[in-house]
CSV table of C-alpha atoms and ligand atoms in Angstrom, one decimal:
chain,number,residue,atom,x,y,z
A,1,MET,CA,-13.3,38.1,0.3
A,2,ILE,CA,-12.9,38.7,-3.5
A,3,LEU,CA,-12.1,35.1,-4.1
A,4,THR,CA,-15.2,34.0,-2.1
A,5,THR,CA,-17.4,36.4,-4.1
A,6,ILE,CA,-16.0,35.0,-7.4
A,7,PHE,CA,-16.6,31.4,-6.2
A,8,VAL,CA,-20.1,32.1,-5.1
A,9,MET,CA,-20.8,33.9,-8.4
A,10,LEU,CA,-19.5,30.8,-10.2
A,11,ALA,CA,-21.8,28.6,-8.2
A,12,GLU,CA,-24.7,31.0,-8.9
A,13,ILE,CA,-24.0,30.7,-12.6
A,14,LEU,CA,-24.2,26.9,-12.3
A,15,ILE,CA,-27.6,27.4,-10.7
A,16,PHE,CA,-28.6,30.1,-13.2
A,17,VAL,CA,-28.2,27.8,-16.3
A,18,PRO,CA,-30.8,25.2,-15.4
A,19,SER,CA,-33.1,27.7,-13.7
A,20,ILE,CA,-33.3,30.0,-16.8
A,21,ALA,CA,-34.2,26.9,-18.8
A,22,ARG,CA,-36.8,26.0,-16.2
A,23,PHE,CA,-38.2,29.5,-16.3
A,24,ARG,CA,-38.7,29.4,-20.0
A,25,GLU,CA,-40.4,26.0,-19.8
A,26,GLU,CA,-42.7,27.2,-17.0
A,27,TYR,CA,-43.5,30.4,-19.0
A,28,MET,CA,-44.6,28.3,-22.0
A,29,MET,CA,-46.5,25.9,-19.8
A,30,ASN,CA,-48.3,28.8,-18.3
A,31,ARG,CA,-49.3,30.0,-21.8
A,32,LEU,CA,-50.4,26.4,-22.7
A,33,GLU,CA,-52.6,26.4,-19.5
A,34,ARG,CA,-54.1,29.8,-20.2
A,35,ALA,CA,-54.8,28.7,-23.8
A,36,GLN,CA,-56.4,25.6,-22.6
A,37,ILE,CA,-58.7,27.6,-20.3
A,38,ALA,CA,-59.5,29.9,-23.2
A,39,SER,CA,-60.3,27.0,-25.5
A,40,LEU,CA,-62.6,25.4,-22.9
A,41,THR,CA,-64.8,28.4,-23.1
A,42,LEU,CA,-65.6,27.2,-26.6
A,43,LEU,CA,-66.8,24.0,-25.1
A,44,ALA,CA,-69.4,25.9,-23.2
A,45,ASN,CA,-70.7,27.9,-26.1
A,46,ASP,CA,-70.7,26.1,-29.5
A,47,MET,CA,-70.7,29.2,-31.5
A,48,ILE,CA,-68.4,31.9,-30.4
A,49,ASP,CA,-68.3,35.5,-31.2
A,50,PRO,CA,-65.1,36.4,-33.2
A,51,ALA,CA,-64.6,39.4,-30.9
A,52,LEU,CA,-64.7,37.2,-27.8
A,53,GLU,CA,-62.4,34.7,-29.5
A,54,ALA,CA,-59.9,37.5,-30.1
A,55,GLU,CA,-60.3,38.6,-26.5
A,56,LEU,CA,-59.7,35.1,-25.2
A,57,LEU,CA,-56.6,34.7,-27.3
A,58,ARG,CA,-55.3,38.1,-26.3
A,59,THR,CA,-55.8,37.2,-22.6
A,60,ALA,CA,-53.9,34.0,-23.1
A,61,GLU,CA,-51.2,35.9,-25.1
A,62,VAL,CA,-51.3,33.4,-27.9
A,63,PHE,CA,-52.4,33.6,-31.6
A,64,ASN,CA,-53.8,30.1,-32.1
A,65,VAL,CA,-54.9,27.2,-29.9
A,66,VAL,CA,-55.6,23.7,-31.0
A,67,LEU,CA,-56.9,21.4,-28.3
A,68,ARG,CA,-57.1,17.8,-29.5
A,69,ARG,CA,-59.6,16.0,-27.2
A,70,ASP,CA,-59.4,12.6,-29.0
A,71,GLU,CA,-58.6,11.3,-32.5
A,72,VAL,CA,-61.5,13.2,-34.2
A,73,ARG,CA,-62.6,16.0,-32.0
A,74,GLN,CA,-60.6,19.1,-31.7
A,75,LEU,CA,-61.2,22.7,-30.7
A,76,VAL,CA,-59.6,25.6,-32.4
A,77,LEU,CA,-59.2,29.2,-31.6
A,78,SER,CA,-57.4,31.3,-34.0
A,79,SER,CA,-56.5,34.8,-34.8
A,80,PRO,CA,-54.3,36.2,-37.6
A,81,MET,CA,-50.5,35.7,-37.1
A,82,PRO,CA,-48.1,38.5,-37.8
A,83,GLN,CA,-45.3,36.3,-39.1
A,84,SER,CA,-44.8,32.7,-40.1
A,85,ILE,CA,-43.8,30.1,-37.5
A,86,MET,CA,-40.0,30.0,-37.0
A,87,GLY,CA,-39.8,27.0,-34.7
A,88,THR,CA,-41.7,24.3,-32.9
A,89,PHE,CA,-41.1,23.2,-29.3
A,90,ASP,CA,-42.5,20.0,-27.8
A,91,LEU,CA,-42.9,20.2,-24.0
A,92,ARG,CA,-44.4,16.8,-23.5
A,93,ASP,CA,-41.2,15.0,-22.6
A,94,PRO,CA,-38.4,17.4,-22.8
A,95,SER,CA,-34.8,16.5,-22.1
A,96,PRO,CA,-33.1,19.0,-19.7
A,97,LEU,CA,-30.1,19.5,-22.0
A,98,ILE,CA,-32.4,20.4,-24.9
A,99,LEU,CA,-34.3,22.8,-22.7
A,100,ILE,CA,-31.1,24.5,-21.6
A,101,ARG,CA,-29.9,24.7,-25.2
A,102,ASP,CA,-33.2,26.1,-26.4
A,103,ALA,CA,-33.3,28.7,-23.6
A,104,PHE,CA,-29.9,30.0,-24.6
A,105,LEU,CA,-30.7,30.1,-28.3
A,106,GLN,CA,-33.8,32.0,-27.3
A,107,LEU,CA,-31.8,34.5,-25.3
A,108,ALA,CA,-29.3,34.9,-28.2
A,109,ASN,CA,-32.0,35.4,-30.8
A,110,THR,CA,-33.1,39.1,-30.8
A,111,GLN,CA,-35.4,38.6,-33.8
A,112,ASP,CA,-39.1,38.9,-33.2
A,113,GLY,CA,-40.9,35.8,-34.3
A,114,VAL,CA,-43.7,33.3,-33.7
A,115,ILE,CA,-43.2,29.8,-32.3
A,116,ARG,CA,-45.4,26.8,-31.9
A,117,VAL,CA,-45.5,25.1,-28.5
A,118,ILE,CA,-46.9,21.6,-28.0
A,119,GLY,CA,-47.8,20.3,-24.6
A,120,ALA,CA,-50.1,17.9,-22.8
A,121,PRO,CA,-53.3,19.5,-21.5
A,122,VAL,CA,-53.7,19.8,-17.8
A,123,GLN,CA,-56.3,17.5,-15.9
A,124,ASP,CA,-56.2,15.1,-18.9
A,125,ALA,CA,-58.6,17.4,-20.7
A,126,GLY,CA,-57.4,16.2,-24.1
A,127,SER,CA,-54.5,14.4,-25.8
A,128,LEU,CA,-52.6,17.4,-27.0
A,129,ILE,CA,-52.6,21.1,-26.9
A,130,GLU,CA,-50.8,23.3,-29.4
A,131,ILE,CA,-50.4,27.1,-29.3
A,132,THR,CA,-48.5,29.7,-31.3
A,133,MET,CA,-47.1,32.6,-29.5
A,134,GLN,CA,-44.7,35.5,-29.9
A,135,THR,CA,-41.0,35.2,-28.8
A,136,VAL,CA,-40.3,38.8,-27.8
A,137,PRO,CA,-42.4,38.8,-24.5
A,138,LEU,CA,-40.9,35.4,-23.7
A,139,ARG,CA,-37.3,36.7,-24.3
A,140,ASN,CA,-38.0,39.9,-22.3
A,141,ALA,CA,-39.4,37.9,-19.4
A,142,MET,CA,-36.3,35.6,-19.5
A,143,ILE,CA,-34.0,38.7,-19.5
A,144,ASP,CA,-35.9,40.2,-16.5
A,145,TYR,CA,-35.7,36.9,-14.7
A,146,GLY,CA,-31.9,36.6,-15.5
A,147,ILE,CA,-31.2,40.1,-14.2
A,148,ARG,CA,-33.1,39.4,-11.0
A,149,ILE,CA,-31.2,36.2,-10.5
A,150,LEU,CA,-27.9,38.0,-11.1
A,151,ILE,CA,-28.7,40.8,-8.7
A,152,LEU,CA,-29.8,38.2,-6.1
A,153,SER,CA,-26.6,36.2,-6.6
A,154,ALA,CA,-24.4,39.2,-6.3
A,155,VAL,CA,-26.1,40.1,-3.0
A,156,ILE,CA,-25.8,36.5,-1.8
A,157,SER,CA,-22.2,36.3,-2.8
A,158,VAL,CA,-21.2,39.5,-1.1
A,159,ILE,CA,-23.0,38.4,2.1
A,160,THR,CA,-21.5,35.0,2.0
A,161,ALA,CA,-18.1,36.4,1.3
A,162,PHE,CA,-18.4,38.8,4.2
A,163,LEU,CA,-19.6,36.0,6.6
A,164,LEU,CA,-16.8,33.8,5.4
A,165,PHE,CA,-14.3,36.6,5.9
A,166,LEU,CA,-15.5,37.1,9.4
A,167,ALA,CA,-15.3,33.4,10.1
A,168,LEU,CA,-11.8,33.1,8.6
A,169,ARG,CA,-10.6,36.1,10.6
A,170,ALA,CA,-12.1,34.7,13.8
A,171,PHE,CA,-11.0,31.1,13.4
A,172,LEU,CA,-7.7,31.3,11.4
A,173,LEU,CA,-6.3,34.8,11.1
A,174,LYS,CA,-6.6,35.7,14.8
A,175,PRO,CA,-5.0,32.5,16.1
A,176,ILE,CA,-2.2,32.7,13.4
A,177,LYS,CA,-1.5,36.3,14.4
A,178,SER,CA,-1.5,35.3,18.0
A,179,VAL,CA,1.1,32.5,17.2
A,180,VAL,CA,3.2,35.0,15.3
A,181,GLY,CA,3.0,37.5,18.2
A,182,HIS,CA,4.0,34.7,20.6
A,183,MET,CA,7.0,33.8,18.4
A,184,GLN,CA,8.2,37.4,18.3
A,185,ASN,CA,7.8,37.8,22.0
A,186,TYR,CA,9.6,34.5,22.6
A,187,ALA,CA,12.5,35.5,20.3
A,188,LEU,CA,13.1,38.6,22.5
A,189,ALA,CA,14.1,36.4,25.4
A,190,PRO,CA,14.3,32.7,24.5
A,191,GLU,CA,15.8,31.8,27.9
A,192,ASP,CA,12.6,33.0,29.7
A,193,ALA,CA,10.4,29.9,30.2
A,194,ARG,CA,7.4,32.1,30.9
A,195,ARG,CA,7.4,33.2,27.2
A,196,ILE,CA,6.8,29.7,25.9
A,197,ILE,CA,3.5,29.5,24.1
A,198,ALA,CA,0.5,27.9,25.8
A,199,PRO,CA,-1.7,26.2,23.1
A,200,SER,CA,-5.1,27.8,23.1
A,201,ALA,CA,-6.4,27.7,19.5
A,202,GLY,CA,-9.7,26.0,18.7
A,203,VAL,CA,-8.9,25.0,15.2
A,204,THR,CA,-7.2,21.6,15.2
A,205,GLU,CA,-4.4,22.5,12.7
A,206,VAL,CA,-3.5,25.7,14.4
A,207,ARG,CA,-3.5,24.0,17.8
A,208,GLU,CA,-1.2,21.3,16.4
A,209,ALA,CA,1.1,24.0,15.2
A,210,GLU,CA,1.0,25.6,18.6
A,211,GLU,CA,1.8,22.4,20.3
A,212,ALA,CA,4.7,21.7,18.0
A,213,LEU,CA,6.0,25.2,18.6
A,214,MET,CA,5.6,24.8,22.4
A,215,LYS,CA,7.7,21.6,22.2
A,216,LEU,CA,10.3,23.3,20.1
A,217,GLU,CA,10.5,26.4,22.4
A,218,THR,CA,10.7,24.2,25.5
A,219,GLU,CA,13.6,22.2,24.1
A,220,LEU,CA,15.3,25.4,22.9
A,221,THR,CA,14.9,27.1,26.3
A,222,GLN,CA,16.3,24.0,28.0
A,223,ALA,CA,19.2,23.9,25.6
A,224,LEU,CA,20.0,27.6,26.2
A,225,ARG,CA,19.9,27.1,29.9
A,226,GLN,CA,22.2,24.1,29.7
A,227,LYS,CA,24.5,26.1,27.5
A,228,GLU,CA,24.6,28.9,30.0
A,229,ARG,CA,25.3,26.5,32.8
A,230,LEU,CA,28.1,24.9,30.7
A,231,ALA,CA,29.6,28.3,30.0
A,232,GLN,CA,29.6,29.1,33.7
A,233,LEU,CA,31.2,25.8,34.4
A,234,GLY,CA,33.8,26.4,31.7
A,235,GLN,CA,34.7,29.7,33.3
A,236,ALA,CA,35.0,28.1,36.7
A,237,VAL,CA,37.2,25.3,35.3
A,238,SER,CA,39.4,27.8,33.6
A,239,LYS,CA,39.9,29.7,36.8
A,240,ILE,CA,40.7,26.5,38.7
A,241,SER,CA,43.1,25.4,36.0
A,242,HIS,CA,44.9,28.7,36.1
A,243,ASP,CA,45.5,28.7,39.8
A,244,LEU,CA,46.2,24.9,39.8
A,245,ARG,CA,48.9,25.4,37.1
A,246,ASN,CA,50.6,28.0,39.2
A,247,ILE,CA,50.6,25.8,42.3
A,248,LEU,CA,51.9,22.8,40.3
A,249,THR,CA,54.6,24.9,38.8
A,250,THR,CA,55.8,25.7,42.3
A,251,ALA,CA,55.6,22.0,43.1
A,252,GLN,CA,57.7,21.3,40.0
A,253,LEU,CA,60.5,23.4,41.4
A,254,PHE,CA,60.5,21.4,44.5
A,255,THR,CA,60.5,18.1,42.7
A,256,ASP,CA,63.6,19.3,40.7
A,257,ARG,CA,65.4,19.5,44.1
A,258,ILE,CA,64.0,16.2,45.3
A,259,GLU,CA,65.6,14.6,42.3
A,260,MET,CA,69.0,15.6,43.6
A,261,SER,CA,68.5,13.8,46.9
A,262,GLU,CA,71.0,11.1,47.8
A,263,ASP,CA,68.4,8.8,49.2
A,264,PRO,CA,68.1,5.9,46.7
A,265,SER,CA,64.4,5.4,47.2
A,266,VAL,CA,63.7,9.1,46.8
A,267,LYS,CA,65.8,9.1,43.7
A,268,ARG,CA,63.8,6.2,42.3
A,269,MET,CA,60.5,7.8,43.0
A,270,ALA,CA,61.4,11.3,42.0
A,271,PRO,CA,61.2,10.9,38.1
A,272,LYS,CA,57.7,9.5,38.5
A,273,LEU,CA,56.7,12.4,40.6
A,274,VAL,CA,58.2,14.8,38.1
A,275,SER,CA,56.4,13.2,35.2
A,276,SER,CA,53.1,13.2,37.1
A,277,ILE,CA,53.4,16.8,37.9
A,278,THR,CA,54.5,17.7,34.4
A,279,ARG,CA,51.4,15.9,33.1
A,280,ALA,CA,49.2,17.8,35.5
A,281,VAL,CA,50.7,21.1,34.4
A,282,HIS,CA,50.2,20.1,30.8
A,283,LEU,CA,46.5,19.2,31.5
A,284,CYS,CA,46.0,22.6,33.1
A,285,GLU,CA,47.6,24.4,30.2
A,286,SER,CA,45.6,22.6,27.6
A,287,THR,CA,42.4,23.2,29.5
A,288,LEU,CA,43.2,26.9,29.8
A,289,ALA,CA,44.0,27.0,26.0
A,290,PHE,CA,40.7,25.4,25.2
A,291,GLY,CA,38.8,27.5,27.7
A,292,LYS,CA,39.7,30.6,25.6
A,293,ALA,CA,36.5,29.8,23.6
A,294,GLU,CA,38.4,30.1,20.3
A,295,GLU,CA,42.0,30.2,19.3
A,296,PRO,CA,43.1,33.6,18.0
A,297,SER,CA,42.9,33.7,14.2
A,298,PRO,CA,46.2,32.8,12.6
A,299,THR,CA,48.7,35.4,11.6
A,300,LEU,CA,49.6,34.2,8.1
A,301,THR,CA,53.2,34.6,7.1
A,302,VAL,CA,55.6,33.0,4.7
A,303,THR,CA,56.9,30.1,6.7
A,304,SER,CA,59.5,27.5,5.9
A,305,LEU,CA,57.9,24.1,6.6
A,306,ASP,CA,61.3,22.4,6.9
A,307,GLN,CA,62.2,24.6,9.9
A,308,ILE,CA,59.0,23.9,11.7
A,309,VAL,CA,59.3,20.2,11.1
A,310,GLN,CA,62.9,20.2,12.4
A,311,ASP,CA,61.8,22.0,15.6
A,312,VAL,CA,59.0,19.4,16.1
A,313,VAL,CA,61.3,16.5,15.5
A,314,GLU,CA,63.9,17.9,17.8
A,315,SER,CA,61.6,18.4,20.8
A,316,GLU,CA,60.1,14.9,20.3
A,317,ARG,CA,63.6,13.3,20.1
A,318,LEU,CA,64.3,14.7,23.5
A,319,ALA,CA,61.2,13.0,24.9
A,320,VAL,CA,62.0,9.7,23.2
A,321,GLY,CA,65.2,9.2,25.2
A,322,ASP,CA,66.6,5.7,24.5
A,323,ALA,CA,63.4,4.3,23.0
A,324,PRO,CA,64.0,2.8,19.6
A,325,ILE,CA,61.9,5.3,17.6
A,326,GLU,CA,63.1,6.7,14.3
A,327,PHE,CA,62.1,10.1,12.8
A,328,VAL,CA,62.0,10.5,9.1
A,329,THR,CA,61.2,13.7,7.3
A,330,SER,CA,60.5,14.3,3.6
A,331,ILE,CA,59.8,17.9,2.8
A,332,PRO,CA,60.3,19.3,-0.7
A,333,ASN,CA,63.4,21.5,-0.7
A,334,GLY,CA,62.8,25.0,0.4
A,335,LEU,CA,59.0,24.6,0.6
A,336,LYS,CA,57.3,27.7,1.9
A,337,LEU,CA,53.8,27.8,3.1
A,338,ARG,CA,51.4,30.6,4.1
A,339,ALA,CA,50.6,29.8,7.7
A,340,ASP,CA,51.0,30.9,11.3
A,341,PRO,CA,54.3,29.3,12.2
A,342,GLU,CA,53.5,29.1,15.9
A,343,GLN,CA,50.1,27.4,15.3
A,344,LEU,CA,51.4,25.1,12.6
A,345,PHE,CA,54.1,24.0,15.1
A,346,ARG,CA,51.5,23.2,17.7
A,347,VAL,CA,49.5,21.2,15.1
A,348,LEU,CA,52.4,19.1,14.0
A,349,ALA,CA,53.8,18.8,17.6
A,350,ASN,CA,50.5,17.4,18.8
A,351,LEU,CA,50.3,14.9,15.9
A,352,THR,CA,53.9,13.8,16.3
A,353,ARG,CA,53.6,13.6,20.1
A,354,ASN,CA,50.5,11.4,19.8
A,355,ALA,CA,52.4,9.1,17.3
A,356,ARG,CA,55.4,9.0,19.6
A,357,GLN,CA,53.3,8.2,22.7
A,358,ALA,CA,51.4,5.5,20.8
A,359,ILE,CA,54.6,3.8,19.7
A,360,MET,CA,56.2,4.1,23.1
A,361,ALA,CA,53.2,2.6,24.8
A,362,THR,CA,53.7,-0.6,22.8
A,363,GLY,CA,57.4,-0.8,23.9
A,364,LYS,CA,58.3,-1.9,20.4
A,365,PRO,CA,60.5,0.0,17.9
A,366,GLY,CA,58.8,2.3,15.4
A,367,GLU,CA,59.1,5.0,12.9
A,368,ILE,CA,57.4,8.4,12.6
A,369,CYS,CA,57.5,10.0,9.2
A,370,LEU,CA,56.6,13.6,8.4
A,371,THR,CA,56.1,14.3,4.7
A,372,ALA,CA,54.7,17.2,2.7
A,373,ILE,CA,53.3,17.4,-0.8
A,374,ASP,CA,53.0,20.6,-2.8
A,375,GLU,CA,49.7,20.2,-4.7
A,376,PRO,CA,48.4,22.8,-7.1
A,377,LYS,CA,45.6,24.0,-4.8
A,378,ASN,CA,46.8,22.7,-1.3
A,379,TRP,CA,49.7,21.9,0.8
A,380,ILE,CA,49.3,18.4,2.3
A,381,ILE,CA,51.4,17.5,5.4
A,382,LYS,CA,51.2,13.9,6.6
A,383,VAL,CA,52.2,12.5,10.0
A,384,GLN,CA,52.7,8.8,9.6
A,385,ASP,CA,53.6,6.3,12.3
A,386,THR,CA,54.0,2.5,12.6
A,387,GLY,CA,52.2,2.5,15.9
A,388,PRO,CA,49.3,0.3,17.0
A,389,GLY,CA,46.5,2.4,15.4
A,390,LEU,CA,43.8,4.3,17.2
A,391,PRO,CA,41.8,2.6,19.9
A,392,PRO,CA,38.0,2.4,19.0
A,393,LYS,CA,37.2,4.8,21.9
A,394,ALA,CA,39.5,7.5,20.4
A,395,ARG,CA,38.1,6.9,16.9
A,396,GLU,CA,34.5,7.6,18.1
A,397,HIS,CA,35.0,11.2,19.3
A,398,LEU,CA,38.3,11.9,17.6
A,399,PHE,CA,38.2,15.7,17.3
A,400,THR,CA,35.9,16.3,20.2
A,401,ALA,CA,37.5,18.1,23.2
A,402,PHE,CA,37.9,15.9,26.4
A,403,ARG,CA,36.2,13.0,24.7
A,404,GLY,CA,38.7,11.6,22.2
A,405,GLY,CA,41.3,10.7,24.8
A,406,ALA,CA,42.0,7.1,25.2
A,407,ARG,CA,45.5,7.4,26.6
A,408,LYS,CA,46.3,7.1,30.3
A,409,GLY,CA,47.4,10.6,31.4
A,410,GLY,CA,46.1,12.2,28.2
A,411,SER,CA,43.4,14.9,28.4
A,412,GLY,CA,41.9,14.3,25.0
A,413,LEU,CA,42.5,17.8,23.9
A,414,GLY,CA,45.4,17.6,21.5
A,415,LEU,CA,43.5,16.6,18.4
A,416,ALA,CA,40.6,18.9,19.1
A,417,ILE,CA,43.0,21.8,19.4
A,418,ALA,CA,45.0,20.8,16.3
A,419,SER,CA,41.9,20.4,14.3
A,420,GLU,CA,40.6,23.8,15.4
A,421,LEU,CA,43.9,25.5,14.5
A,422,VAL,CA,43.9,23.9,11.0
A,423,ARG,CA,40.3,25.0,10.5
A,424,GLY,CA,41.4,28.5,11.4
A,425,HIS,CA,43.7,28.3,8.4
A,426,GLY,CA,40.7,27.3,6.2
A,427,GLY,CA,42.1,23.8,6.0
A,428,MET,CA,41.2,20.3,7.3
A,429,LEU,CA,42.8,17.8,9.6
A,430,GLU,CA,41.9,14.3,8.7
A,431,LEU,CA,42.5,10.8,9.9
A,432,SER,CA,43.6,9.2,6.6
A,433,LYS,CA,44.4,5.7,7.8
A,434,THR,CA,44.5,3.8,11.0
A,435,ASP,CA,45.1,0.0,11.6
A,436,ALA,CA,47.4,-2.4,13.3
A,437,SER,CA,50.2,-1.3,11.0
A,438,GLY,CA,50.0,2.3,11.9
A,439,THR,CA,48.2,5.6,11.6
A,440,VAL,CA,48.3,8.6,9.2
A,441,PHE,CA,46.9,12.0,9.9
A,442,SER,CA,46.8,14.6,7.1
A,443,VAL,CA,46.8,18.3,7.3
A,444,CYS,CA,45.4,20.0,4.3
A,445,LEU,CA,46.1,23.7,4.0
A,446,PRO,CA,44.5,25.6,1.1
A,447,LYS,CA,46.8,27.9,-0.9
A,448,GLY,CA,44.0,30.4,-1.5
A,449,ASP,CA,44.7,32.8,-4.3
A,450,GLY,CA,48.4,32.0,-4.2
A,451,THR,CA,49.6,35.4,-3.3
A,452,PHE,CA,51.9,35.7,-0.3
B,1,ATP,N1,49.0,8.3,16.1
B,1,ATP,C1,48.2,7.7,17.0
B,1,ATP,N2,48.2,6.4,17.1
B,1,ATP,C2,47.4,5.8,18.0
B,1,ATP,N3,46.5,6.4,18.8
B,1,ATP,C3,46.4,7.7,18.6
B,1,ATP,C4,47.3,8.5,17.7
B,1,ATP,N4,46.9,9.8,17.8
B,1,ATP,C5,46.0,9.8,18.7
B,1,ATP,N5,45.7,8.6,19.2
B,1,ATP,C6,44.6,8.3,20.2
B,1,ATP,O1,43.7,9.3,20.2
B,1,ATP,C7,43.5,9.9,21.5
B,1,ATP,C8,43.2,11.4,21.4
B,1,ATP,O2,44.3,12.1,21.1
B,1,ATP,P1,44.5,13.5,21.6
B,1,ATP,O3,45.8,14.1,21.2
B,1,ATP,O4,43.2,14.3,21.2
B,1,ATP,O5,44.4,13.4,23.2
B,1,ATP,P2,45.5,12.8,24.2
B,1,ATP,O6,46.8,12.6,23.4
B,1,ATP,O7,44.9,11.7,24.9
B,1,ATP,O8,45.7,14.0,25.2
B,1,ATP,P3,46.5,15.4,25.0
B,1,ATP,O9,47.0,15.4,23.6
B,1,ATP,O10,45.5,16.5,25.2
B,1,ATP,O11,47.5,15.4,26.0
B,1,ATP,C9,44.7,9.5,22.2
B,1,ATP,O12,44.4,9.4,23.6
B,1,ATP,C10,45.2,8.2,21.6
B,1,ATP,O13,44.5,7.1,22.2
B,2,MG,MG1,47.8,14.1,22.3
């Protein structure tokens, strides 16, 4: 409202400047006209009584009048002037800028004085009319007029501001407030589709904002519902996995016995059955592990990396059997890390198992190398293999649960779990290299402030 008042006042000042100049011009024109009428009286009576002359001049509020009718004839009324003439203004063809300038000079000049004004007589009653008049009444009239204009503009601006304020409130503030209210209401229960805003504003921009908000809220509500459904599904899968694992473990016990059978065909089939069931148990266990929304945060202790790597290699060696796969380790002597040994084992076991499985799938000989580098800020552990490299499908969703798996019988969880565990340590699991000559995964563990 204050701003509107200021702007309207500014506009009024812009109007005031030319109008005060116009007022002054009209005032002087008016005097010229009155003087002309007074001087015409002289036309009627050749000789004029000095008292009447003075009376005529007083009525016209001028000291002198000269009405030039043609080159020779001219009429003159005169009375004594109190001061000498301090300026002459020609109103016959005035430029607006000069009128404005003169008006302001007039306002600024507080001195009482006499000015000469020249103009064209009305009704072509002569070629020129000239008067002398006092400045003080002119200046006072101008000040009066100015004050009236100022008061008027103040009233106009307050009324305009008030109307504008009402309009703004009705057309902008109310709709915006209603949008904000909707947002707050929606935020209380975003899954409730009934709380999604229904665009109703009349102002285009606000309506557009409402429509955008409606789209956003609709998408968010849908996403939340989807998430809820997925969470329920996840729980159901966890429960199924749990019970399935128990059933399969029992089955495993029976297959162990079947393996001892004397029947050659049963003996031949038994290992396949065992490995299938083992894979199924593994799938159930990994699903269960992943289902626990998040891995527990690591319990950091001083851990000997060499020991963990030995454990990993040992367990993998068992799985290799007779396959021509070499294990090489290169760990700085006595290197100790700050990590959760159980979780670090799972990370390295997953990476090494993947490498082993990849090489075994090719049926060719290969080498798996586990190395560690002690950098100033991080510990870097690399698992390198000479396998066939990652298939494109695995590369696309590498660390995404259930999606990165490209191996027959794999669940696509190993890398997702390993990466989550490393992240729990504040570190990063990265694929450093993969091509036909092999693959390198790097685990980067930050040392933190270095205190154990
Ligand atoms: N060293 C590697 N060389 C070649 N391919 C690899 C290697 N490591 C992983 N992969 C590929 O990436 C996929 C994803 O591995 P990830 O460990 O996440 O799942 P998985 O091994 O299939 O199943 P899981 O580990 O859960 O039993 C694998 O299926 C495999 O195709
Ligand atoms: Mg794996």
